[in-house]
mmCIF file with all atom_site columns, C-alpha atoms in Angstrom:
data_model
loop_
_atom_site.group_PDB
_atom_site.id
_atom_site.type_symbol
_atom_site.label_atom_id
_atom_site.label_alt_id
_atom_site.label_comp_id
_atom_site.label_asym_id
_atom_site.label_entity_id
_atom_site.label_seq_id
_atom_site.pdbx_PDB_ins_code
_atom_site.Cartn_x
_atom_site.Cartn_y
_atom_site.Cartn_z
_atom_site.occupancy
_atom_site.B_iso_or_equiv
_atom_site.pdbx_formal_charge
_atom_site.auth_seq_id
_atom_site.auth_comp_id
_atom_site.auth_asym_id
_atom_site.auth_atom_id
_atom_site.pdbx_PDB_model_num
ATOM 1   C CA . MET A 1 1   ? 17.138  1.067   -2.909  1.00 0.00 ? 1   MET A CA 1
ATOM 2   C CA . TRP A 1 2   ? 15.595  0.127   0.402   1.00 0.00 ? 2   TRP A CA 1
ATOM 3   C CA . PRO A 1 3   ? 16.683  -3.324  1.534   1.00 0.00 ? 3   PRO A CA 1
ATOM 4   C CA . THR A 1 4   ? 20.392  -2.746  0.837   1.00 0.00 ? 4   THR A CA 1
ATOM 5   C CA . SER A 1 5   ? 22.646  -0.696  -1.396  1.00 0.00 ? 5   SER A CA 1
ATOM 6   C CA . SER A 1 6   ? 22.457  -3.446  -4.029  1.00 0.00 ? 6   SER A CA 1
ATOM 7   C CA . SER A 1 7   ? 18.678  -3.052  -4.236  1.00 0.00 ? 7   SER A CA 1
ATOM 8   C CA . ARG A 1 8   ? 16.674  -0.725  -6.404  1.00 0.00 ? 8   ARG A CA 1
ATOM 9   C CA . ALA A 1 9   ? 13.170  0.655   -6.501  1.00 0.00 ? 9   ALA A CA 1
ATOM 10  C CA . PHE A 1 10  ? 11.179  0.429   -9.664  1.00 0.00 ? 10  PHE A CA 1
ATOM 11  C CA . GLU A 1 11  ? 9.358   3.521   -10.790 1.00 0.00 ? 11  GLU A CA 1
ATOM 12  C CA . PRO A 1 12  ? 5.606   3.919   -10.718 1.00 0.00 ? 12  PRO A CA 1
ATOM 13  C CA . SER A 1 13  ? 3.959   2.355   -13.729 1.00 0.00 ? 13  SER A CA 1
ATOM 14  C CA . THR A 1 14  ? 0.422   1.609   -14.764 1.00 0.00 ? 14  THR A CA 1
ATOM 15  C CA . SER A 1 15  ? -1.360  -1.473  -15.986 1.00 0.00 ? 15  SER A CA 1
ATOM 16  C CA . SER A 1 16  ? -4.852  -2.369  -16.943 1.00 0.00 ? 16  SER A CA 1
ATOM 17  C CA . GLY A 1 17  ? -6.561  -5.293  -18.530 1.00 0.00 ? 17  GLY A CA 1
ATOM 18  C CA . ALA A 1 18  ? -9.952  -5.710  -20.103 1.00 0.00 ? 18  ALA A CA 1
ATOM 19  C CA . GLY A 1 19  ? -12.512 -4.638  -17.537 1.00 0.00 ? 19  GLY A CA 1
ATOM 20  C CA . SER A 1 20  ? -9.934  -3.992  -14.805 1.00 0.00 ? 20  SER A CA 1
ATOM 21  C CA . PRO A 1 21  ? -9.095  -0.644  -13.221 1.00 0.00 ? 21  PRO A CA 1
ATOM 22  C CA . SER A 1 22  ? -5.864  1.113   -14.075 1.00 0.00 ? 22  SER A CA 1
ATOM 23  C CA . LEU A 1 23  ? -3.380  0.459   -11.281 1.00 0.00 ? 23  LEU A CA 1
ATOM 24  C CA . HIS A 1 24  ? -0.182  2.335   -10.541 1.00 0.00 ? 24  HIS A CA 1
ATOM 25  C CA . TRP A 1 25  ? 2.666   0.228   -9.151  1.00 0.00 ? 25  TRP A CA 1
ATOM 26  C CA . LEU A 1 26  ? 5.743   0.995   -7.059  1.00 0.00 ? 26  LEU A CA 1
ATOM 27  C CA . GLY A 1 27  ? 8.118   -1.549  -5.594  1.00 0.00 ? 27  GLY A CA 1
ATOM 28  C CA . THR A 1 28  ? 11.577  -2.420  -4.450  1.00 0.00 ? 28  THR A CA 1
ATOM 29  C CA . VAL A 1 29  ? 13.811  -5.104  -5.922  1.00 0.00 ? 29  VAL A CA 1
ATOM 30  C CA . HIS A 1 30  ? 16.771  -6.786  -4.215  1.00 0.00 ? 30  HIS A CA 1
ATOM 31  C CA . GLU A 1 31  ? 19.172  -8.892  -6.287  1.00 0.00 ? 31  GLU A CA 1
ATOM 32  C CA . ASN A 1 32  ? 16.610  -9.237  -9.099  1.00 0.00 ? 32  ASN A CA 1
ATOM 33  C CA . THR A 1 33  ? 13.898  -10.358 -6.664  1.00 0.00 ? 33  THR A CA 1
ATOM 34  C CA . LEU A 1 34  ? 10.828  -8.291  -5.874  1.00 0.00 ? 34  LEU A CA 1
ATOM 35  C CA . ALA A 1 35  ? 10.938  -7.600  -2.123  1.00 0.00 ? 35  ALA A CA 1
ATOM 36  C CA . ALA A 1 36  ? 7.790   -5.451  -1.779  1.00 0.00 ? 36  ALA A CA 1
ATOM 37  C CA . PHE A 1 37  ? 5.275   -3.495  -3.821  1.00 0.00 ? 37  PHE A CA 1
ATOM 38  C CA . ILE A 1 38  ? 2.249   -1.245  -3.559  1.00 0.00 ? 38  ILE A CA 1
ATOM 39  C CA . ALA A 1 39  ? -0.500  -0.744  -6.150  1.00 0.00 ? 39  ALA A CA 1
ATOM 40  C CA . TRP A 1 40  ? -3.155  1.967   -6.146  1.00 0.00 ? 40  TRP A CA 1
ATOM 41  C CA . ARG A 1 41  ? -5.849  3.643   -8.238  1.00 0.00 ? 41  ARG A CA 1
ATOM 42  C CA . GLU A 1 42  ? -5.695  7.390   -8.779  1.00 0.00 ? 42  GLU A CA 1
ATOM 43  C CA . ASP A 1 43  ? -8.792  7.597   -10.984 1.00 0.00 ? 43  ASP A CA 1
ATOM 44  C CA . THR A 1 44  ? -11.033 7.463   -7.917  1.00 0.00 ? 44  THR A CA 1
ATOM 45  C CA . ASP A 1 45  ? -11.742 9.977   -5.198  1.00 0.00 ? 45  ASP A CA 1
ATOM 46  C CA . PRO A 1 46  ? -10.393 9.089   -2.742  1.00 0.00 ? 46  PRO A CA 1
ATOM 47  C CA . VAL A 1 47  ? -7.319  7.249   -4.052  1.00 0.00 ? 47  VAL A CA 1
ATOM 48  C CA . GLU A 1 48  ? -7.697  3.501   -3.397  1.00 0.00 ? 48  GLU A CA 1
ATOM 49  C CA . ILE A 1 49  ? -4.758  1.400   -2.297  1.00 0.00 ? 49  ILE A CA 1
ATOM 50  C CA . ASP A 1 50  ? -5.405  -1.916  -4.023  1.00 0.00 ? 50  ASP A CA 1
ATOM 51  C CA . ARG A 1 51  ? -2.604  -3.949  -2.477  1.00 0.00 ? 51  ARG A CA 1
ATOM 52  C CA . LEU A 1 52  ? 0.529   -3.636  -0.375  1.00 0.00 ? 52  LEU A CA 1
ATOM 53  C CA . CYS A 1 53  ? 2.640   -6.786  -0.308  1.00 0.00 ? 53  CYS A CA 1
ATOM 54  C CA . VAL A 1 54  ? 5.976   -7.747  1.204   1.00 0.00 ? 54  VAL A CA 1
ATOM 55  C CA . ASP A 1 55  ? 7.892   -10.950 0.519   1.00 0.00 ? 55  ASP A CA 1
ATOM 56  C CA . PRO A 1 56  ? 7.990   -12.893 3.823   1.00 0.00 ? 56  PRO A CA 1
ATOM 57  C CA . GLU A 1 57  ? 11.810  -12.854 3.707   1.00 0.00 ? 57  GLU A CA 1
ATOM 58  C CA . TRP A 1 58  ? 11.563  -9.067  4.048   1.00 0.00 ? 58  TRP A CA 1
ATOM 59  C CA . PHE A 1 59  ? 8.945   -8.880  6.820   1.00 0.00 ? 59  PHE A CA 1
ATOM 60  C CA . ARG A 1 60  ? 9.663   -6.462  9.689   1.00 0.00 ? 60  ARG A CA 1
ATOM 61  C CA . GLN A 1 61  ? 12.267  -4.488  7.699   1.00 0.00 ? 61  GLN A CA 1
ATOM 62  C CA . GLY A 1 62  ? 10.169  -1.367  7.108   1.00 0.00 ? 62  GLY A CA 1
ATOM 63  C CA . LEU A 1 63  ? 9.510   -1.875  3.406   1.00 0.00 ? 63  LEU A CA 1
ATOM 64  C CA . ALA A 1 64  ? 5.715   -1.519  3.627   1.00 0.00 ? 64  ALA A CA 1
ATOM 65  C CA . SER A 1 65  ? 6.117   1.633   5.701   1.00 0.00 ? 65  SER A CA 1
ATOM 66  C CA . ARG A 1 66  ? 8.600   3.134   3.242   1.00 0.00 ? 66  ARG A CA 1
ATOM 67  C CA . LEU A 1 67  ? 6.505   2.346   0.185   1.00 0.00 ? 67  LEU A CA 1
ATOM 68  C CA . LEU A 1 68  ? 3.341   3.694   1.794   1.00 0.00 ? 68  LEU A CA 1
ATOM 69  C CA . THR A 1 69  ? 5.108   6.816   3.085   1.00 0.00 ? 69  THR A CA 1
ATOM 70  C CA . HIS A 1 70  ? 6.540   7.461   -0.386  1.00 0.00 ? 70  HIS A CA 1
ATOM 71  C CA . LEU A 1 71  ? 3.070   7.146   -1.908  1.00 0.00 ? 71  LEU A CA 1
ATOM 72  C CA . LEU A 1 72  ? 1.560   9.488   0.708   1.00 0.00 ? 72  LEU A CA 1
ATOM 73  C CA . THR A 1 73  ? 4.244   12.179  0.587   1.00 0.00 ? 73  THR A CA 1
ATOM 74  C CA . GLU A 1 74  ? 5.623   12.097  -2.954  1.00 0.00 ? 74  GLU A CA 1
ATOM 75  C CA . ILE A 1 75  ? 2.976   10.709  -5.297  1.00 0.00 ? 75  ILE A CA 1
ATOM 76  C CA . VAL A 1 76  ? -0.444  11.687  -3.912  1.00 0.00 ? 76  VAL A CA 1
ATOM 77  C CA . PRO A 1 77  ? 0.427   14.183  -1.154  1.00 0.00 ? 77  PRO A CA 1
ATOM 78  C CA . ASP A 1 78  ? -2.836  16.126  -1.281  1.00 0.00 ? 78  ASP A CA 1
ATOM 79  C CA . ARG A 1 79  ? -5.331  13.328  -1.926  1.00 0.00 ? 79  ARG A CA 1
ATOM 80  C CA . ASP A 1 80  ? -7.603  11.444  0.444   1.00 0.00 ? 80  ASP A CA 1
ATOM 81  C CA . ILE A 1 81  ? -6.807  7.714   0.531   1.00 0.00 ? 81  ILE A CA 1
ATOM 82  C CA . VAL A 1 82  ? -8.684  4.548   1.479   1.00 0.00 ? 82  VAL A CA 1
ATOM 83  C CA . VAL A 1 83  ? -7.441  1.015   2.029   1.00 0.00 ? 83  VAL A CA 1
ATOM 84  C CA . THR A 1 84  ? -8.843  -2.284  3.237   1.00 0.00 ? 84  THR A CA 1
ATOM 85  C CA . THR A 1 85  ? -6.944  -5.030  5.045   1.00 0.00 ? 85  THR A CA 1
ATOM 86  C CA . GLY A 1 86  ? -7.730  -8.127  7.035   1.00 0.00 ? 86  GLY A CA 1
ATOM 87  C CA . ALA A 1 87  ? -9.122  -7.084  10.404  1.00 0.00 ? 87  ALA A CA 1
ATOM 88  C CA . ALA A 1 88  ? -6.797  -9.563  12.143  1.00 0.00 ? 88  ALA A CA 1
ATOM 89  C CA . ASN A 1 89  ? -3.704  -8.441  10.204  1.00 0.00 ? 89  ASN A CA 1
ATOM 90  C CA . ASP A 1 90  ? -2.136  -6.732  13.213  1.00 0.00 ? 90  ASP A CA 1
ATOM 91  C CA . PRO A 1 91  ? 1.025   -5.459  11.444  1.00 0.00 ? 91  PRO A CA 1
ATOM 92  C CA . ALA A 1 92  ? -1.032  -3.804  8.677   1.00 0.00 ? 92  ALA A CA 1
ATOM 93  C CA . VAL A 1 93  ? -3.571  -2.375  11.121  1.00 0.00 ? 93  VAL A CA 1
ATOM 94  C CA . ALA A 1 94  ? -0.733  -0.907  13.215  1.00 0.00 ? 94  ALA A CA 1
ATOM 95  C CA . LEU A 1 95  ? 0.977   0.523   10.118  1.00 0.00 ? 95  LEU A CA 1
ATOM 96  C CA . TYR A 1 96  ? -2.125  2.325   8.876   1.00 0.00 ? 96  TYR A CA 1
ATOM 97  C CA . LYS A 1 97  ? -2.902  3.704   12.340  1.00 0.00 ? 97  LYS A CA 1
ATOM 98  C CA . ARG A 1 98  ? 0.706   4.865   12.810  1.00 0.00 ? 98  ARG A CA 1
ATOM 99  C CA . LEU A 1 99  ? 0.571   6.746   9.501   1.00 0.00 ? 99  LEU A CA 1
ATOM 100 C CA . GLY A 1 100 ? -2.593  8.616   10.467  1.00 0.00 ? 100 GLY A CA 1
ATOM 101 C CA . PHE A 1 101 ? -5.328  6.510   8.895   1.00 0.00 ? 101 PHE A CA 1
ATOM 102 C CA . THR A 1 102 ? -8.641  6.300   10.751  1.00 0.00 ? 102 THR A CA 1
ATOM 103 C CA . ARG A 1 103 ? -10.254 2.901   11.078  1.00 0.00 ? 103 ARG A CA 1
ATOM 104 C CA . GLY A 1 104 ? -13.827 2.763   9.875   1.00 0.00 ? 104 GLY A CA 1
ATOM 105 C CA . GLU A 1 105 ? -16.370 0.056   10.391  1.00 0.00 ? 105 GLU A CA 1
ATOM 106 C CA . ASP A 1 106 ? -15.208 -3.543  9.891   1.00 0.00 ? 106 ASP A CA 1
ATOM 107 C CA . PHE A 1 107 ? -17.167 -5.587  7.371   1.00 0.00 ? 107 PHE A CA 1
ATOM 108 C CA . GLN A 1 108 ? -17.461 -9.100  5.966   1.00 0.00 ? 108 GLN A CA 1
ATOM 109 C CA . PRO A 1 109 ? -17.474 -9.307  2.152   1.00 0.00 ? 109 PRO A CA 1
ATOM 110 C CA . VAL A 1 110 ? -18.181 -13.027 2.599   1.00 0.00 ? 110 VAL A CA 1
ATOM 111 C CA . PRO A 1 111 ? -19.057 -14.914 5.782   1.00 0.00 ? 111 PRO A CA 1
ATOM 112 C CA . GLY A 1 112 ? -15.979 -15.493 7.949   1.00 0.00 ? 112 GLY A CA 1
ATOM 113 C CA . LEU A 1 113 ? -13.732 -12.937 6.210   1.00 0.00 ? 113 LEU A CA 1
ATOM 114 C CA . ASN A 1 114 ? -13.410 -9.905  8.492   1.00 0.00 ? 114 ASN A CA 1
ATOM 115 C CA . MET A 1 115 ? -12.011 -6.804  6.819   1.00 0.00 ? 115 MET A CA 1
ATOM 116 C CA . ALA A 1 116 ? -10.971 -3.433  8.244   1.00 0.00 ? 116 ALA A CA 1
ATOM 117 C CA . HIS A 1 117 ? -11.503 -0.212  6.294   1.00 0.00 ? 117 HIS A CA 1
ATOM 118 C CA . PHE A 1 118 ? -9.115  2.729   6.775   1.00 0.00 ? 118 PHE A CA 1
ATOM 119 C CA . GLU A 1 119 ? -9.281  6.309   5.545   1.00 0.00 ? 119 GLU A CA 1
ATOM 120 C CA . LEU A 1 120 ? -6.748  9.129   5.447   1.00 0.00 ? 120 LEU A CA 1
ATOM 121 C CA . ARG A 1 121 ? -8.549  12.446  4.981   1.00 0.00 ? 121 ARG A CA 1
ATOM 122 C CA . ARG A 1 122 ? -6.461  15.428  3.932   1.00 0.00 ? 122 ARG A CA 1
ATOM 123 C CA . HIS A 1 123 ? -9.108  18.089  3.286   1.00 0.00 ? 123 HIS A CA 1
#
């Protein structure tokens, strides 16, 4: 669907294991290889993006932006959303800022691991 005409997106699905939150998944596949995916929780308020990953071969091709935009506009268009990323992950920080997220206070879940918290408030 997104990388080329021979690619396809897989539909949102859910998964959960014992003691784990229910995650919804959306991704794009190119020639039977997963190029990028996003996973989120809708059973929280706000919605929590759990992970957004892109295969390094597909970096800088807009896949993260397209997946995140699809989530924001088509799947949870009226919900507040939060996400955490590495504070030094400049491409992710720029993406969230560009899409209207506000950066909160950075934190360290463990010494030496600096994380950035972002929020998108819609009401």
